[in-house]
mmCIF file of C-alpha atoms in Angstrom:
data_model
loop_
_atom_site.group_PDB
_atom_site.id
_atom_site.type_symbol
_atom_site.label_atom_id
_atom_site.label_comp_id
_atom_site.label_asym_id
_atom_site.label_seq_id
_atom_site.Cartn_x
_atom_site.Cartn_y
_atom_site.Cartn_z
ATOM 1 C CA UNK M 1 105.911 116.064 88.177
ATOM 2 C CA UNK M 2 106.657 116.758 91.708
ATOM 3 C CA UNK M 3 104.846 114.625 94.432
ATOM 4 C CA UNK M 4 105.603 115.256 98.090
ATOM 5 C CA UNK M 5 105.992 111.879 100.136
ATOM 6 C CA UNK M 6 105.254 113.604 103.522
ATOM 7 C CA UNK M 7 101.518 114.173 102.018
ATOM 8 C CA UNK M 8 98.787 111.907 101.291
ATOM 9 C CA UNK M 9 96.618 111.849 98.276
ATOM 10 C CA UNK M 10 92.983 111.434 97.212
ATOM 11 C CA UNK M 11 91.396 109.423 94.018
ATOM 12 C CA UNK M 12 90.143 112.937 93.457
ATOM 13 C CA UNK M 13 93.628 114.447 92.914
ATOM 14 C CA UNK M 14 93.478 116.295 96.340
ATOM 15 C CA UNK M 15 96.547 116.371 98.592
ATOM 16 C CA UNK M 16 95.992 116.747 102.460
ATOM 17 C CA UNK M 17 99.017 117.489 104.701
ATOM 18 C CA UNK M 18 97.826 117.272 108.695
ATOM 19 C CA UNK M 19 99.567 119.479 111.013
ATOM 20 C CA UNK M 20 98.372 119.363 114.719
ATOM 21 C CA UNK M 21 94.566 118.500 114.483
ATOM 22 C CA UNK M 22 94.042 120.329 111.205
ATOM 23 C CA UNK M 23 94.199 119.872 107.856
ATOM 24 C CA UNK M 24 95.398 121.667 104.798
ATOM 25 C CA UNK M 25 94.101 120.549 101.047
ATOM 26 C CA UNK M 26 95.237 121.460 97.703
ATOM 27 C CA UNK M 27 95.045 119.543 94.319
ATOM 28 C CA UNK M 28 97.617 117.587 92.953
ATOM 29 C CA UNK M 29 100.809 118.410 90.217
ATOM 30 C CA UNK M 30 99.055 116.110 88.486
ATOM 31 C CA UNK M 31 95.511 117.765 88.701
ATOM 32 C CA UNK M 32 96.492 121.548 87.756
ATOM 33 C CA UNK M 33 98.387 120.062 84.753
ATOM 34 C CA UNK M 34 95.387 118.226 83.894
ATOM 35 C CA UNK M 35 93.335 121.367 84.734
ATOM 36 C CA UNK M 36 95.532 123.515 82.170
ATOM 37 C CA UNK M 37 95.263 127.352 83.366
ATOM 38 C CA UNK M 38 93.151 127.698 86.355
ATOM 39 C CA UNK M 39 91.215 131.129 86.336
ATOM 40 C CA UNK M 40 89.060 131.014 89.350
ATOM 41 C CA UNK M 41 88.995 128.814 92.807
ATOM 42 C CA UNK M 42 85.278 129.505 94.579
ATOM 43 C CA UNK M 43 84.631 127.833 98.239
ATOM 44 C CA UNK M 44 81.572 129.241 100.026
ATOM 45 C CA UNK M 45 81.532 126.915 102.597
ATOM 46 C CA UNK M 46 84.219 127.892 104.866
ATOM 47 C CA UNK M 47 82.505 127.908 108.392
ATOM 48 C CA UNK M 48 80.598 124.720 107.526
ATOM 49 C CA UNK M 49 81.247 121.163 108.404
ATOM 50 C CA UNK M 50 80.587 118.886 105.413
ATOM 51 C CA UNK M 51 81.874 115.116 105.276
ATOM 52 C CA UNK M 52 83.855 113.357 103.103
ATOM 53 C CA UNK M 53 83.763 113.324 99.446
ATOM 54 C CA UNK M 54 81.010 116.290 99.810
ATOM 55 C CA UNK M 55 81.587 118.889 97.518
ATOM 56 C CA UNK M 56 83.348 122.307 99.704
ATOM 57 C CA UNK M 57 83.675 124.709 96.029
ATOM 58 C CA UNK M 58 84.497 124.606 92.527
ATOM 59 C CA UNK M 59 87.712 125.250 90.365
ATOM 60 C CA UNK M 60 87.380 126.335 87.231
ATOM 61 C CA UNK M 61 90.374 126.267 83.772
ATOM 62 C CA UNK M 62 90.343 127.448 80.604
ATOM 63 C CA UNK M 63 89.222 124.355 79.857
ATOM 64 C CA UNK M 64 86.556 123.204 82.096
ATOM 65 C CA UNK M 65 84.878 123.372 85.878
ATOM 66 C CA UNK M 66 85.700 120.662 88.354
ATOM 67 C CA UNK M 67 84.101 119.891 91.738
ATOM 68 C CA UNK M 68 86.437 120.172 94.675
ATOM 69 C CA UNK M 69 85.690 117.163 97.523
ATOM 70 C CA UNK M 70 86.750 117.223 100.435
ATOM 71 C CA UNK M 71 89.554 114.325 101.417
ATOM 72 C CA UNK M 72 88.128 114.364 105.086
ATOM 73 C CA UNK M 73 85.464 115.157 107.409
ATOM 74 C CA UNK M 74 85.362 118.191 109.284
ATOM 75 C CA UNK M 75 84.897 121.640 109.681
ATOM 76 C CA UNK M 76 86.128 124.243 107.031
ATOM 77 C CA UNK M 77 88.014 126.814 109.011
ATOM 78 C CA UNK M 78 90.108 128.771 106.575
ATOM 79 C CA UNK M 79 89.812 129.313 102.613
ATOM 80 C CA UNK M 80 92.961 130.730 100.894
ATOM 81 C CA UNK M 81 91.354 133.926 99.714
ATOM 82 C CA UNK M 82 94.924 135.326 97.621
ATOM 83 C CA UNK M 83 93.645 132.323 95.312
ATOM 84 C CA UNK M 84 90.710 134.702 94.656
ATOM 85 C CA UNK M 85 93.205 137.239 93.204
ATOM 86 C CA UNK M 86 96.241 134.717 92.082
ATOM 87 C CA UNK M 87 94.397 131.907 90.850
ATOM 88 C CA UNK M 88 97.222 130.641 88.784
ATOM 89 C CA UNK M 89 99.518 130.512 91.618
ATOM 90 C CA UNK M 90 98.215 126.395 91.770
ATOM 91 C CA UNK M 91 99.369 126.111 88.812
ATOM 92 C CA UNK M 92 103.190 127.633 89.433
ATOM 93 C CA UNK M 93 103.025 126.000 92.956
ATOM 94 C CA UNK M 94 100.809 123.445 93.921
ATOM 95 C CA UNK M 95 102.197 122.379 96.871
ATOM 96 C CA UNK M 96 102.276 125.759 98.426
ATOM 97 C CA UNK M 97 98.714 127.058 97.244
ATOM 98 C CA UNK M 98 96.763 125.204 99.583
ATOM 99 C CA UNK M 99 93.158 125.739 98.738
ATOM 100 C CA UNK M 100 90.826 125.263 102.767
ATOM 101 C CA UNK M 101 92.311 124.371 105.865
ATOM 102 C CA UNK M 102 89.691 121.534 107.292
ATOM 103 C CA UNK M 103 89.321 120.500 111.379
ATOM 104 C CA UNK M 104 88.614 117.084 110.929
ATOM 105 C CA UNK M 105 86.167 114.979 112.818
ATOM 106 C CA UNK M 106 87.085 111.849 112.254
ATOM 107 C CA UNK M 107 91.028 111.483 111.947
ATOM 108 C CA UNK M 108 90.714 107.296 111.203
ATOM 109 C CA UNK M 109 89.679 108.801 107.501
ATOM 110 C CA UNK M 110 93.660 109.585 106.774
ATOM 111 C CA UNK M 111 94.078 106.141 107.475
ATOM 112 C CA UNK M 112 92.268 105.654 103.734
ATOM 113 C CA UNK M 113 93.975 108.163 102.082
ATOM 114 C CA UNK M 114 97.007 107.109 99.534
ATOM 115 C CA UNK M 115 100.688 107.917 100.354
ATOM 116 C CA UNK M 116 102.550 109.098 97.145
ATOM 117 C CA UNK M 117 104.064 105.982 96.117
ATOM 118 C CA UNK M 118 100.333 104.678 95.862
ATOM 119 C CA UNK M 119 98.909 108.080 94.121
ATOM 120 C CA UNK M 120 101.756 107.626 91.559
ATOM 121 C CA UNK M 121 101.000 104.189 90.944
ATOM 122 C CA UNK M 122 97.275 105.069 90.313
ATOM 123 C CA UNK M 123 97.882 108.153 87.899
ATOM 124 C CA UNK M 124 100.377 106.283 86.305
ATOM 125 C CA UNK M 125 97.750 102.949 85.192
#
Protein backbone atom coordinates (compact mmCIF):
# COMPACT_ATOMS: atom_id res chain seq x y z
CA UNK A 1 0.00 0.00 0.00
CA UNK A 2 1.02 3.34 -1.14
CA UNK A 3 1.03 6.26 1.45
CA UNK A 4 2.11 9.72 0.36
CA UNK A 5 4.46 11.47 3.03
CA UNK A 6 3.68 15.02 1.70
CA UNK A 7 -0.09 14.32 3.05
CA UNK A 8 -1.50 14.04 6.37
CA UNK A 9 -3.93 11.52 7.61
CA UNK A 10 -7.06 11.19 9.76
CA UNK A 11 -8.11 8.27 12.44
CA UNK A 12 -10.96 8.16 9.98
CA UNK A 13 -8.80 7.01 7.02
CA UNK A 14 -9.12 10.49 5.30
CA UNK A 15 -6.08 12.08 3.66
CA UNK A 16 -5.96 15.99 3.39
CA UNK A 17 -3.27 17.62 1.19
CA UNK A 18 -3.39 21.76 1.75
CA UNK A 19 -2.48 23.79 -1.14
CA UNK A 20 -2.70 27.65 -0.65
CA UNK A 21 -5.60 28.14 1.93
CA UNK A 22 -7.58 25.13 0.73
CA UNK A 23 -7.90 21.80 1.23
CA UNK A 24 -8.34 18.66 -0.76
CA UNK A 25 -9.67 15.19 1.03
CA UNK A 26 -9.80 11.74 -0.15
CA UNK A 27 -9.73 8.37 1.80
CA UNK A 28 -6.87 6.41 2.37
CA UNK A 29 -5.08 3.14 0.26
CA UNK A 30 -5.83 1.68 3.20
CA UNK A 31 -9.61 2.68 3.42
CA UNK A 32 -10.76 1.76 -0.32
CA UNK A 33 -9.03 -1.64 0.24
CA UNK A 34 -10.90 -1.97 3.32
CA UNK A 35 -13.98 -0.58 1.50
CA UNK A 36 -13.64 -3.41 -1.31
CA UNK A 37 -15.45 -1.99 -4.61
CA UNK A 38 -16.83 1.38 -4.06
CA UNK A 39 -20.12 1.92 -6.15
CA UNK A 40 -21.31 5.30 -5.18
CA UNK A 41 -19.62 8.58 -3.39
CA UNK A 42 -22.78 11.09 -2.32
CA UNK A 43 -21.81 14.72 -0.73
CA UNK A 44 -24.74 17.15 -0.60
CA UNK A 45 -23.15 19.55 1.33
CA UNK A 46 -20.86 21.29 -0.92
CA UNK A 47 -21.63 25.08 -0.29
CA UNK A 48 -21.92 24.45 3.46
CA UNK A 49 -19.50 24.99 6.23
CA UNK A 50 -19.58 22.08 8.69
CA UNK A 51 -16.71 21.49 11.40
CA UNK A 52 -14.61 18.88 12.11
CA UNK A 53 -15.41 15.32 12.37
CA UNK A 54 -19.11 16.38 11.05
CA UNK A 55 -20.31 14.15 8.61
CA UNK A 56 -19.99 16.12 4.66
CA UNK A 57 -21.58 12.58 2.58
CA UNK A 58 -21.53 8.99 2.46
CA UNK A 59 -19.52 6.26 0.47
CA UNK A 60 -20.95 3.32 -0.16
CA UNK A 61 -19.04 -0.67 -1.35
CA UNK A 62 -20.27 -3.70 -2.21
CA UNK A 63 -19.91 -4.37 1.07
CA UNK A 64 -21.19 -1.70 3.24
CA UNK A 65 -21.95 2.34 3.70
CA UNK A 66 -19.46 4.46 5.56
CA UNK A 67 -19.79 8.05 6.83
CA UNK A 68 -17.33 10.47 5.32
CA UNK A 69 -15.97 13.25 8.18
CA UNK A 70 -14.51 15.89 7.47
CA UNK A 71 -10.53 16.14 8.64
CA UNK A 72 -11.04 20.01 9.09
CA UNK A 73 -13.23 22.86 9.55
CA UNK A 74 -14.38 24.87 6.84
CA UNK A 75 -16.34 25.54 4.01
CA UNK A 76 -17.05 22.83 1.27
CA UNK A 77 -16.26 24.53 -1.98
CA UNK A 78 -15.89 21.82 -4.58
CA UNK A 79 -17.19 18.04 -4.71
CA UNK A 80 -15.51 15.80 -7.37
CA UNK A 81 -18.65 15.13 -9.35
CA UNK A 82 -16.67 12.44 -12.17
CA UNK A 83 -16.81 10.28 -8.81
CA UNK A 84 -20.58 10.35 -9.47
CA UNK A 85 -19.94 8.56 -12.81
CA UNK A 86 -16.37 6.73 -11.98
CA UNK A 87 -16.86 5.74 -8.58
CA UNK A 88 -14.25 3.09 -8.70
CA UNK A 89 -11.65 5.40 -9.82
CA UNK A 90 -10.78 5.59 -5.60
CA UNK A 91 -10.25 2.45 -5.75
CA UNK A 92 -7.58 2.38 -8.93
CA UNK A 93 -6.24 5.77 -7.60
CA UNK A 94 -6.73 7.03 -4.35
CA UNK A 95 -4.44 9.58 -4.22
CA UNK A 96 -5.67 11.26 -7.30
CA UNK A 97 -9.57 10.88 -6.69
CA UNK A 98 -9.89 13.47 -4.25
CA UNK A 99 -13.41 13.39 -2.97
CA UNK A 100 -14.37 17.77 -1.64
CA UNK A 101 -12.05 20.46 -1.72
CA UNK A 102 -12.66 22.23 1.94
CA UNK A 103 -11.67 26.25 2.82
CA UNK A 104 -10.74 25.78 6.18
CA UNK A 105 -11.46 28.00 9.09
CA UNK A 106 -9.30 27.10 11.44
CA UNK A 107 -5.81 26.00 9.90
CA UNK A 108 -4.23 25.11 13.76
CA UNK A 109 -6.58 21.78 13.12
CA UNK A 110 -3.69 20.31 10.58
CA UNK A 111 -1.55 20.73 13.37
CA UNK A 112 -3.62 17.41 14.84
CA UNK A 113 -3.68 15.58 11.91
CA UNK A 114 -1.09 12.43 11.52
CA UNK A 115 1.84 12.54 9.02
CA UNK A 116 2.23 9.08 7.26
CA UNK A 117 4.80 7.61 9.33
CA UNK A 118 2.17 8.04 12.26
CA UNK A 119 -1.01 6.80 10.04
CA UNK A 120 1.13 3.70 9.22
CA UNK A 121 1.99 3.07 12.62
CA UNK A 122 -1.74 3.25 13.65
CA UNK A 123 -3.17 0.92 10.78
CA UNK A 124 -0.47 -1.23 11.32
CA UNK A 125 -1.36 -1.97 15.55
Amino acid sequence: MDYPTELKYTPDHAWVRLEGNIATVGISDFAQEQLSDIVYVEVETEGESLGKDQVFGTIEAVKTLSDLFMPLSGEIIAFNKELVRKPEQINKTPYESWIIQIKPTALTELEELLSAEKYVSMIND
